[in-house]
XYZ file of C-alpha atoms in Angstrom:
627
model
C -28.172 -8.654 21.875
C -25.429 -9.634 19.458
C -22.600 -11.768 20.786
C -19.288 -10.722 20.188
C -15.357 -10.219 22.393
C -15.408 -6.446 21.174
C -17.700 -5.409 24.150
C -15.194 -6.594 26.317
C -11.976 -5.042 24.355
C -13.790 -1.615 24.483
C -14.661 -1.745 28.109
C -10.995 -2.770 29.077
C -10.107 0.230 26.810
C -12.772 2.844 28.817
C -11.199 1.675 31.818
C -7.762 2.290 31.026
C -8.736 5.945 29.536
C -10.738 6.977 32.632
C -13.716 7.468 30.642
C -16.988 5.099 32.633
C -18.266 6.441 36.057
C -16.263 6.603 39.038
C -12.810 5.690 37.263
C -10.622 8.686 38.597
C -7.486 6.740 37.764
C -4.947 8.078 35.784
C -5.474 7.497 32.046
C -3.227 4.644 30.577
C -0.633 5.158 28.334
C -1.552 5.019 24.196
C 0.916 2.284 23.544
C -0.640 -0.452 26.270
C -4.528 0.521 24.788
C -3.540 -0.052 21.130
C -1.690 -3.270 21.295
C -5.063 -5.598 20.528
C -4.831 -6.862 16.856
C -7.245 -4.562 14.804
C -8.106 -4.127 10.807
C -7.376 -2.954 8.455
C -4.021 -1.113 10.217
C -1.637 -4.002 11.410
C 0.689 -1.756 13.560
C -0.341 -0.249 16.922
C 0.844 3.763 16.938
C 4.363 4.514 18.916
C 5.843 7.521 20.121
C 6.186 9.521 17.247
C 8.572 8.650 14.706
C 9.749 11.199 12.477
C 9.895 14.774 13.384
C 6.906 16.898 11.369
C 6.298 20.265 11.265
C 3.049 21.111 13.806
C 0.166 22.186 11.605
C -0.194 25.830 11.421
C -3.123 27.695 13.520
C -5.476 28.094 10.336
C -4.850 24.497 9.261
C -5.550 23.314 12.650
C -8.720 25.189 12.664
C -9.850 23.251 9.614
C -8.542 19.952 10.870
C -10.179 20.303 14.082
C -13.652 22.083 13.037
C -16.361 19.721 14.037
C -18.473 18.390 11.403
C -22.182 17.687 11.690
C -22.988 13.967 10.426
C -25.933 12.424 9.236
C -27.870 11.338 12.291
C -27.489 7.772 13.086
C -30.577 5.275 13.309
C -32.211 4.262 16.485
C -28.712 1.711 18.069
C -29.622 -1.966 18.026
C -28.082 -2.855 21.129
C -25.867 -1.394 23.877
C -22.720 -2.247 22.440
C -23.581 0.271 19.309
C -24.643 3.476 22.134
C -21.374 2.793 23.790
C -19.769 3.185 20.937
C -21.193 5.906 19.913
C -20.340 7.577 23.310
C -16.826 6.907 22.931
C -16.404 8.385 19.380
C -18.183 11.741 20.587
C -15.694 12.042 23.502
C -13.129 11.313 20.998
C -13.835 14.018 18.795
C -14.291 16.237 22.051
C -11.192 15.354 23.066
C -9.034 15.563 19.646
C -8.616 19.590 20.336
C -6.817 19.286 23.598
C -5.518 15.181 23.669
C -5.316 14.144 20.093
C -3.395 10.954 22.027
C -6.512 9.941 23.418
C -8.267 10.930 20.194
C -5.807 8.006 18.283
C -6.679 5.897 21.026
C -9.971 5.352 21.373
C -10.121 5.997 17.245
C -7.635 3.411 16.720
C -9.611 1.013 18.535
C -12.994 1.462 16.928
C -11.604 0.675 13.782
C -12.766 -2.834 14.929
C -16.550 -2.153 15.502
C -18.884 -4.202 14.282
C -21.264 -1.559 12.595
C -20.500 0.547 9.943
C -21.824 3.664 10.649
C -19.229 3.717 13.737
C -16.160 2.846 11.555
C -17.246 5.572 8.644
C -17.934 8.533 11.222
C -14.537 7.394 13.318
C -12.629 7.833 10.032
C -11.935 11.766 10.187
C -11.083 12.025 13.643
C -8.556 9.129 13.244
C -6.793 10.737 10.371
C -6.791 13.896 12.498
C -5.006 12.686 15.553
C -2.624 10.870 13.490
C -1.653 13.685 12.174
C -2.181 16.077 15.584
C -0.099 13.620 17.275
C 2.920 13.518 14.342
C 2.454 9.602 13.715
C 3.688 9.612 10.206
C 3.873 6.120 9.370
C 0.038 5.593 10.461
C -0.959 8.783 8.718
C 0.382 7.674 5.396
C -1.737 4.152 5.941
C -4.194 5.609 6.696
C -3.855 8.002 3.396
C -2.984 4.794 1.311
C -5.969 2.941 2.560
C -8.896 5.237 2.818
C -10.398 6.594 -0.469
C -12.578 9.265 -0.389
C -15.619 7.698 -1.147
C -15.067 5.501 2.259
C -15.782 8.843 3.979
C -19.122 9.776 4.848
C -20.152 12.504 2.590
C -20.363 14.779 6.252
C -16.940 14.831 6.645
C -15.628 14.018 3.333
C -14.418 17.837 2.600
C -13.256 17.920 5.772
C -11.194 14.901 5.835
C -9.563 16.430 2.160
C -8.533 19.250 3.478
C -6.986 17.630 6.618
C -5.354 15.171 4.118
C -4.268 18.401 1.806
C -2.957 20.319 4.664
C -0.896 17.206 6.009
C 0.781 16.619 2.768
C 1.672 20.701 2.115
C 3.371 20.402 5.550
C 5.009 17.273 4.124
C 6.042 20.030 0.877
C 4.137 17.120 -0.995
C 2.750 18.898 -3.326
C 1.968 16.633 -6.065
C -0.321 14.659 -3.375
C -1.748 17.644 -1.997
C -2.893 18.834 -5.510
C -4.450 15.112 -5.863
C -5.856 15.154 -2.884
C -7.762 19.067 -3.556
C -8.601 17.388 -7.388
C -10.178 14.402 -6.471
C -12.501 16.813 -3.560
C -13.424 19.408 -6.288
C -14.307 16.448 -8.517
C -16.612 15.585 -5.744
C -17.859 19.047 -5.058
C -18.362 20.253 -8.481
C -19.597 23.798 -8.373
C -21.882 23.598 -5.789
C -19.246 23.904 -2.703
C -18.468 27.366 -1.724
C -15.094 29.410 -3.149
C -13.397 27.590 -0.308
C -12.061 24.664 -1.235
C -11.355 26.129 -5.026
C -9.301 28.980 -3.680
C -6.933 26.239 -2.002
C -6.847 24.183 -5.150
C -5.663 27.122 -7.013
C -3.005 28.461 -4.493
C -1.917 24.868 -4.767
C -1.556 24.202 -8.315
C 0.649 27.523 -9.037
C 2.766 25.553 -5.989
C 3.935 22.856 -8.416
C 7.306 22.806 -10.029
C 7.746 21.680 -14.007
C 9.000 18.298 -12.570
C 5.653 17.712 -10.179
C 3.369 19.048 -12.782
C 5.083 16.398 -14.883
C 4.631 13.943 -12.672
C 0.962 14.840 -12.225
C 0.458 14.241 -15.378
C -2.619 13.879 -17.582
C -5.760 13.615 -15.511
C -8.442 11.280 -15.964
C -11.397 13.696 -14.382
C -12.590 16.363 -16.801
C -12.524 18.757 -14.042
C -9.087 17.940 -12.818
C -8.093 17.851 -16.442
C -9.381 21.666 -16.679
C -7.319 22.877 -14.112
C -4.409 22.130 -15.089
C -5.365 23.471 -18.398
C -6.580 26.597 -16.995
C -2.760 26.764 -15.020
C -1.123 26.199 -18.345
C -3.055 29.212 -19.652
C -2.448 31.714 -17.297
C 1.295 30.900 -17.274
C 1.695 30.793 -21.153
C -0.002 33.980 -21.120
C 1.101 35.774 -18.254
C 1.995 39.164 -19.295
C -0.218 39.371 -22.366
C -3.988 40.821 -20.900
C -5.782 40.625 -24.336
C -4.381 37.152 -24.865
C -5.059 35.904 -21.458
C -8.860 37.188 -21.416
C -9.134 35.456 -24.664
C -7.702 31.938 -23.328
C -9.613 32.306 -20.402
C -13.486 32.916 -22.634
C -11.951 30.128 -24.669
C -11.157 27.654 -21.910
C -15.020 28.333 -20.530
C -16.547 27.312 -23.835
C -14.379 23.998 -23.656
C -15.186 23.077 -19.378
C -18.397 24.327 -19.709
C -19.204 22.238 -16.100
C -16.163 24.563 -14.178
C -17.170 27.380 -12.697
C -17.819 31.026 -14.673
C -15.235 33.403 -15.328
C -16.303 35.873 -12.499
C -16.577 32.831 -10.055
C -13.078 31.393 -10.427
C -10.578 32.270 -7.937
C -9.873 35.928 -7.635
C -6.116 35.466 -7.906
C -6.919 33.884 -11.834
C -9.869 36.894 -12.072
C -6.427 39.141 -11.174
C -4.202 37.456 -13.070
C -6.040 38.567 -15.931
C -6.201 42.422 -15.040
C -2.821 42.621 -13.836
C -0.613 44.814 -15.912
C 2.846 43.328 -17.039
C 5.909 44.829 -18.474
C 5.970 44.469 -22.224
C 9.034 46.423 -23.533
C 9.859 46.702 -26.959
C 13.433 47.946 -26.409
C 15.414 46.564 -23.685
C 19.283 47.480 -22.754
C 21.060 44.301 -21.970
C 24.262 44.801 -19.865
C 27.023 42.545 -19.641
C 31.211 41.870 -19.981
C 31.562 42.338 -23.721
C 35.185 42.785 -23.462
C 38.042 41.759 -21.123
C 38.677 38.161 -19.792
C 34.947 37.957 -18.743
C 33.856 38.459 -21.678
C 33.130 34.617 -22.326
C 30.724 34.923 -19.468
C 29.309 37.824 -20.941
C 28.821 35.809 -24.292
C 26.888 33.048 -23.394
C 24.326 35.007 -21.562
C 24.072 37.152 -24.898
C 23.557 34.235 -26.854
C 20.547 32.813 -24.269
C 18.952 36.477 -24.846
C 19.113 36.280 -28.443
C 17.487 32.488 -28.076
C 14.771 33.737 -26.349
C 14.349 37.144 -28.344
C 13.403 34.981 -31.373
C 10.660 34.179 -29.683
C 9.383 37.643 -28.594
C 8.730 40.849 -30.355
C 11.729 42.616 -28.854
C 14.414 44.391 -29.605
C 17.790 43.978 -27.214
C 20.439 46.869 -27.051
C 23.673 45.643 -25.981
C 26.114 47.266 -23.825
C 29.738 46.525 -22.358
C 28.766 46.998 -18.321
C 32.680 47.719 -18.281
C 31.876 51.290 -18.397
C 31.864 53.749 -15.486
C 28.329 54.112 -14.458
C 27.534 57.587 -15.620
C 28.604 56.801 -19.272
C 26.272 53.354 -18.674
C 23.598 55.041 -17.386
C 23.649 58.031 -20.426
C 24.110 55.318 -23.356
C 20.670 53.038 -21.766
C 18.864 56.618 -21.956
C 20.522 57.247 -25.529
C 18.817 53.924 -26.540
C 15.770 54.534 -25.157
C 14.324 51.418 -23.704
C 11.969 50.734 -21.461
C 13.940 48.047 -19.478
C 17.150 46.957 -18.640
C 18.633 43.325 -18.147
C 22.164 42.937 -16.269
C 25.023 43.254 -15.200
C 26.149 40.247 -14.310
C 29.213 40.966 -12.057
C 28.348 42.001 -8.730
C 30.680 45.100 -8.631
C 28.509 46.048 -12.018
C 24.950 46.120 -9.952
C 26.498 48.214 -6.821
C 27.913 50.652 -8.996
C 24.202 50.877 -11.243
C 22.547 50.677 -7.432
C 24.235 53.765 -6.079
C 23.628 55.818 -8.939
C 19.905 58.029 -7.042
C 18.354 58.348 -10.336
C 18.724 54.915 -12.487
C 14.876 55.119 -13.919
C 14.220 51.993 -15.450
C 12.884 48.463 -14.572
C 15.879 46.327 -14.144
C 16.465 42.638 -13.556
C 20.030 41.749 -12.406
C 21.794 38.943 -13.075
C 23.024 38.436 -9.777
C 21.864 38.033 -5.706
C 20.457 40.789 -3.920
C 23.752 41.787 -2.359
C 24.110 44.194 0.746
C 22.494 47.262 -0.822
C 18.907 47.577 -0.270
C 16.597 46.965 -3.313
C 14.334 49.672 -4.872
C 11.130 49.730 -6.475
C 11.204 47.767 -9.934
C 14.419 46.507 -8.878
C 14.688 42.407 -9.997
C 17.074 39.767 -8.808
C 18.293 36.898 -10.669
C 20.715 34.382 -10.099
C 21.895 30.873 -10.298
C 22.508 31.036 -6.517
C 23.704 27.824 -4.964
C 21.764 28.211 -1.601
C 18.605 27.300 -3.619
C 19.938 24.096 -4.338
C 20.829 23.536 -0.640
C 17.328 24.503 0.702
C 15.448 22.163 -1.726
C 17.685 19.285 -0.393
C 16.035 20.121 2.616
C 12.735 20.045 1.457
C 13.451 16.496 0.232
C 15.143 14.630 3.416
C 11.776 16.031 4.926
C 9.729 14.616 2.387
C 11.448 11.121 2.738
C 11.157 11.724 6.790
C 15.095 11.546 7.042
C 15.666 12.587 10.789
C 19.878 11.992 10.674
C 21.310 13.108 7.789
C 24.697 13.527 7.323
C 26.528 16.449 5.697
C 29.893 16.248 4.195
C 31.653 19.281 2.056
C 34.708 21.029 -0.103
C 36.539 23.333 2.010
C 35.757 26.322 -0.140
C 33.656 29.545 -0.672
C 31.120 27.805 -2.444
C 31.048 24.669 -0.374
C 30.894 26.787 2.847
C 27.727 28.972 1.957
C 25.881 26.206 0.441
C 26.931 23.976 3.895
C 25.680 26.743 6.045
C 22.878 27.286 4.549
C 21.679 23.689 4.619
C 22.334 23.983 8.676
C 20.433 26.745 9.430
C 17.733 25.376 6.927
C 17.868 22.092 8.341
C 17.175 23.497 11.929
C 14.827 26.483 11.081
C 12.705 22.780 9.824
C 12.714 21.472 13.458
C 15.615 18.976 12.555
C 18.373 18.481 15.167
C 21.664 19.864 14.563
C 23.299 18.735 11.124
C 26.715 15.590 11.771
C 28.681 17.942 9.901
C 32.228 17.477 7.921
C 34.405 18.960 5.690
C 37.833 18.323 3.959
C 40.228 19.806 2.076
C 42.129 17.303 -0.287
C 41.044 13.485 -1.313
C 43.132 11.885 0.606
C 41.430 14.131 3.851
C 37.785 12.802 2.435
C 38.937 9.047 2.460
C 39.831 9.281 6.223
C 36.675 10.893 6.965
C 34.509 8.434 5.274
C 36.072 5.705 7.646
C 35.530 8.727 10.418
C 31.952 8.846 10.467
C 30.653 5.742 9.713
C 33.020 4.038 11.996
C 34.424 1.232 10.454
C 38.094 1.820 12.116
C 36.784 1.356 15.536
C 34.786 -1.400 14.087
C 38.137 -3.075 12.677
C 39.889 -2.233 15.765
C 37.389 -4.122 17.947
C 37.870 -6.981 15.680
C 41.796 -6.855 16.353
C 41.327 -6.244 19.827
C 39.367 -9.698 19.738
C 41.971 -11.603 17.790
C 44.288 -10.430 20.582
C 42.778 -11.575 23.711
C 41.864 -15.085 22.171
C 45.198 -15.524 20.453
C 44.013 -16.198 17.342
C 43.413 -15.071 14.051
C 38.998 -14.741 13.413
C 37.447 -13.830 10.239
C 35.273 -10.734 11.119
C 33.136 -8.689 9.061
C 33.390 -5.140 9.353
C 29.760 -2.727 10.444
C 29.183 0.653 9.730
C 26.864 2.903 11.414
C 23.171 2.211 11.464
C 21.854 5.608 12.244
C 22.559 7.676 9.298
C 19.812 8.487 7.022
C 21.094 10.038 3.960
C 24.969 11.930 3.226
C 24.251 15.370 1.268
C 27.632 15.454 -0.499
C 28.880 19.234 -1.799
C 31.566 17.947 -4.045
C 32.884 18.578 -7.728
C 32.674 15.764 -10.027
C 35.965 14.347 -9.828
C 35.684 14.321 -5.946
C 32.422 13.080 -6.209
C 32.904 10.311 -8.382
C 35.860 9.088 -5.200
C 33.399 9.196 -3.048
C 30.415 7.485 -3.968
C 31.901 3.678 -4.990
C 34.160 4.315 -1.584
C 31.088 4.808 0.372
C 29.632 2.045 -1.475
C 32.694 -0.594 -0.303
C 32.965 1.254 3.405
C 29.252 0.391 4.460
C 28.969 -2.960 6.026
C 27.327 -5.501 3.568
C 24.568 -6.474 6.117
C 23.937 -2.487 6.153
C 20.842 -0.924 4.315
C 22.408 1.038 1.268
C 22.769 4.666 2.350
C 21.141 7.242 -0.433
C 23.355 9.945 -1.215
C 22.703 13.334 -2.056
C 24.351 16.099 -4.028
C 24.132 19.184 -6.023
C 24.513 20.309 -9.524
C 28.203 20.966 -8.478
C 29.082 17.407 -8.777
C 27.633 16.850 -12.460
C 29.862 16.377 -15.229
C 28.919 16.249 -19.173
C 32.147 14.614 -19.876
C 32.017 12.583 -17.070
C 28.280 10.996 -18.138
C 29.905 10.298 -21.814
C 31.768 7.851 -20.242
C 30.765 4.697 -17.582
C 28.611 5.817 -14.648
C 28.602 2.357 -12.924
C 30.606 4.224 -10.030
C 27.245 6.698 -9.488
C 24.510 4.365 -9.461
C 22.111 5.403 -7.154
C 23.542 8.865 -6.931
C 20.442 11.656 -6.485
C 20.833 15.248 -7.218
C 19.432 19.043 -8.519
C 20.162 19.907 -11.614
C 18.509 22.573 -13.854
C 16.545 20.760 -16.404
C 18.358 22.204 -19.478
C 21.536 19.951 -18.317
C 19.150 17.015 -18.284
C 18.137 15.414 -21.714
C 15.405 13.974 -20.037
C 13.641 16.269 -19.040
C 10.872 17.823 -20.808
C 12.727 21.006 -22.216
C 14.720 18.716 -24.057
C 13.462 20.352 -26.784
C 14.358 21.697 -30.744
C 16.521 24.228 -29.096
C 18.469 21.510 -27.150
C 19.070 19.975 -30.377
C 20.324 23.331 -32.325
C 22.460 24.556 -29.600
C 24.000 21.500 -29.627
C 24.713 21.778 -33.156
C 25.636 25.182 -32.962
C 27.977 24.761 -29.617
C 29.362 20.990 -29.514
C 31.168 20.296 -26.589
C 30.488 23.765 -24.314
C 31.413 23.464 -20.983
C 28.734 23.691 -18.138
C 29.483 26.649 -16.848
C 28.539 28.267 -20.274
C 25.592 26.187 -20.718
C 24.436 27.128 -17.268
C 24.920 31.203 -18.172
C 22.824 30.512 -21.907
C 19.840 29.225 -19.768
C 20.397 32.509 -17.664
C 20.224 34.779 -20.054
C 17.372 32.416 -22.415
C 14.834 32.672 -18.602
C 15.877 36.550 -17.803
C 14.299 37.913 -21.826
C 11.507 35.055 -20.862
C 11.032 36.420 -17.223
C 10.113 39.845 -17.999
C 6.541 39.759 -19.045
C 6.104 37.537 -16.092
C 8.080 40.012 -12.997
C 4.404 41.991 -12.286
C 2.296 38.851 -11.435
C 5.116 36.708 -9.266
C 5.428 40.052 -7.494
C 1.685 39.909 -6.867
C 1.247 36.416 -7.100
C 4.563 34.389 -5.190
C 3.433 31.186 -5.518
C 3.375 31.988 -9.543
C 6.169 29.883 -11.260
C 7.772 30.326 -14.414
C 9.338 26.898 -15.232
C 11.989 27.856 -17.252
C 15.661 25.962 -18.567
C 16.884 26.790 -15.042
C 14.274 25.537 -12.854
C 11.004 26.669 -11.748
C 10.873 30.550 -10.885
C 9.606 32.496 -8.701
C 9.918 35.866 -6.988
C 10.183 35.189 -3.264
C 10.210 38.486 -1.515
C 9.178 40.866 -4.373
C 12.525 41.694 -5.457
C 14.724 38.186 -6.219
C 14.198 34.883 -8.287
C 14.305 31.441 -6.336
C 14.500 28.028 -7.776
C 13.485 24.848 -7.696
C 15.672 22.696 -9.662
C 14.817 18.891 -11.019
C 15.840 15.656 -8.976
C 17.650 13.066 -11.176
C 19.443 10.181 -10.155
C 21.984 7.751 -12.254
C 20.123 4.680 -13.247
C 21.248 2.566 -16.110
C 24.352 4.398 -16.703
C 22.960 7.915 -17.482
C 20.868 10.758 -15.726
C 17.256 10.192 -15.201
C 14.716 11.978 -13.658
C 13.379 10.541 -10.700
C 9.942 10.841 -8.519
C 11.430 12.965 -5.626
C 9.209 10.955 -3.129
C 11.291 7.887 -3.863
C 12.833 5.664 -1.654
């Protein structure tokens, strides 16, 4: 029998768990089990760090299905049968005890024989994640490759991995994660894990499909081609069934047309709108019409591109004479209006007949059939930051805003975002003026009653100290919901406020707070500043393309409000030909000059904007994962 001190660590360990004949004790506590040294993880698990979302009842069916393994040879001793007793009740136990699961997992990491540390792999990673240890799951997803997994449980340990990260709303890992299995499946692997990959990769945003990037594998490599496809073509059947024969006779190893997921099968037979004539409605006169303008001149943009023919009208008119001069043009679909006293009076009329995507929110009436919602709606921007502090595990953030209309909707809506997450309720504060945000910056990170401790010091010794002033240490992030010229206060004021021996606190904030003026001139005072922006107001991003360059020509020095309404209007004309799939498929995205679109509830557009940050004095896109 081989010598060795492990025999002795894992019978300590069955003790403590209750699990050898005639131990009725209670079970001992995780922590006191994993505190032995072990490889290749250096820190024992802990009450759960971060708060993560539980997996949902399907994924936990997956993560929790037991997998047959290859049947292990005779053991050579009793060490190896003991060990192999412990990792069944394990994986017994992971359903109902996933802390005893880590446990005894944790421990056998250490085992002396291989097949026991391959098989013990899977059921590690899934009580890591069961039991919402964060830190340890993402080891564990750093340090184990697929290959390491035996191939018994390797498609199960993917989609466990997959699963974790969409929780996360990782979605660039997740789509790694399904690549890198159907590279090891190939076609042989039932629709399964193929139908996930797909629902996946229509998940990712023009900023994480950049990030992807170009893919060694030739099967990864073909499905992103194949996504590129079906979104360039959207709309177009002929075209699409062409790309699609096209893209078979290139990935020749991917699966056959009729054995690709149905939604792409679907995709292909779904009808789209494709009018030739489309009314366009929007504030052509009055002191609106500047507004109304720059939308007209993002249609027009976009019309180049496209076969159609725009009719526009002045949505100033009473809705009966609207309503007879869109039938007098005869079109087959209708863009606008923009103002929102423009859409109730079009959405009371009870026979309006055409296809119609507004240029505005949904509003209090209720939405018909064919009835489209668009608009650059500052809640979106709010909710993504709350997809972000989740992907960077932020449990405290802080939230600071204007007191104003906008500032108020986009605050609330982060709250009840934040919570509806499983976060804790929001530190929360607003102001009114400048001189109202200084104060509060010394407010909540406490470095008055900081310098008043150090005066009350001075004063009971009778003397004058040197003391250096600390700031709170259990803050995460500050979302800021500022304009620029309050924004650019409070970021070097934050920056002097924190103590020095302080880790730098990462501030957040919307598109509200960028200025094109301001990034013309120094933008030492933002460093480190993160925030949305639509990618059209981001010259690094990858739509900073020919037409960047001619409207720039054409409209030197256009403030952003304008620029903001000419990507509106460029994405509605673009959006069109694309309305009938999102509504069938939501996960579909355009990625447009505004973001990445898509139609969340059948009737109105959401976005997902692009995360930038100020590095080296200018706006750069950043990896939203980031520290």
């Amino acid at each position: 029998m081989k010598s060795s001190k492990f025999p002795l660590r894992l019978t300590s360990l069955l003790l403590g768990l209750g699990l050898l004949s005639g131990c009725g004790s209670t079970p001992a506590p995780v922590q006191t089990v994993a505190t032995a040294p072990v490889q290749p993880v250096q820190t024992a698990p802990q009450e759960p760090e971060a708060v993560a979302e539980p997996l949902s009842t399907e994924q936990a069916e997956v993560s929790y299905q037991q997998v047959d393994t290859d049947p292990l040879p005779v053991a050579q001793d009793q060490d190896e049968q003991l060990q192999r007793e412990l990792l069944a009740q394990a994986k017994a136990a992971l359903a109902t005890d996933p802390k005893r699961t880590l446990a005894i997992c944790y421990q056998l990491q250490q085992s002396l024989y291989s097949q026991i540390r391959a098989q013990n792999l899977l059921p590690l990673l899934q009580s890591a994640i069961a039991d919402k240890q964060l830190a340890l799951t993402e080891q564990l997803a750093n340090q184990i490759s697929l290959t390491d997994v035996p191939e018994a449980d390797r498609q199960a340990f993917a989609l466990v991995l997959a699963g974790h990260y969409r929780q996360q709303d990782d979605n660039v890992r997740a789509t790694q994660t399904l690549l890198a299995l159907d590279a090891w499946l190939g076609n042989s692997a039932d629709s399964t894990a193929q139908d996930l990959l797909w629902q996946q990769l229509v998940k990712l945003s023009g900023a994480e499909l950049q990030e992807l990037g170009t893919q060694q594998h030739p099967r990864a490599q073909a499905w992103l081609e194949l996504l590129q496809l079906t979104q360039g073509f959207a709309g177009d059947q002929l075209a699409i069934q062409q790309a699609l024969t096209d893209w078979q006779q290139r990935h020749p190893m991917l699966p056959e047309l009729d054995k690709l997921p149905k939604d792409v099968q679907l995709l292909s037979q779904t009808p789209a709108y494709n009018p030739e004539r489309i009314a366009v409605l929007l504030p052509l006169s009055g002191p609106l019409k500047s507004l109304g303008d720059a939308v007209q001149y993002g249609l027009a943009a976009a019309a180049a591109k496209q076969k159609r023919t725009l009719v526009f009208i002045d949505s100033a008119k009473p809705a009966a004479e609207l309503q007879a001069e869109v039938a007098a043009a005869q079109v087959q679909f209708v863009i606008g209006p923009l103002l929102r006293e423009d859409i109730d009076k079009i959405q009371q009329l009870p026979d309006w007949q055409w296809p119609t995507l507004f240029l505005n929110g949904k509003g209090d009436l209720p939405a018909k059939a064919e009835q489209y919602f668009f608009a650059l709606a500052w809640e979106d921007e709010a909710a993504q930051m709350v997809q972000v502090f989740r992907q960077r595990q932020y449990q405290h953030p802080v939230l600071i805003y204007a007191v104003n209309p906008i500032g108020q909707r986009m605050a609330q809506h982060f709250q009840s975002r934040w919570s509806e997450s499983g976060g804790s309720a929001v530190e929360t504060y607003s102001y009114g003026s400048q001189e109202q945000l200084q104060a509060l910056i010394n407010k909540f990170l406490e470095a008055e009653a900081s310098e008043e401790r150090a005066k009350e010091i001075n004063r009971l010794i009778g003397q004058s100290i040197k003391a250096e002033l600390h700031s709170r240490q259990d803050i995460d992030a500050i979302y800021l919901i500022a304009d620029p010229v309050q924004t650019r206060f409070f970021k070097p004021f934050i920056d002097v406020t924190v103590s020095p021996t302080a880790r730098r606190l990462p501030i957040f904030t919307s598109s509200r707070s960028h200025s094109l003026k301001v990034d013309k001139t120094d933008q030492r005072d933002l460093a480190g500043l993160t925030m949305t922006e639509m990618p059209w107001l981001l010259p690094q991003a990858a739509t900073a393309t020919p037409l960047r360059q001619e409207f720039d020509n054409l409209f030197a020095e256009q403030e952003e409000q304008l620029q903001r309404l000419f990507a509106m209007g460029h994405d509605a004309l673009m959006l069109v030909g694309h309305l009938k799939q999102q509504q069938q498929f939501p996960a579909m995205a355009y990625h447009g000059l505004t973001g990445s679109l898509r139609l969340a509830d059948g009737h109105s557009i959401q976005r997902q904007l692009t995360l930038a940050q100020y590095r080296q004095g200018k706006l750069q896109l950043v990896d939203k994962k980031a520290p």
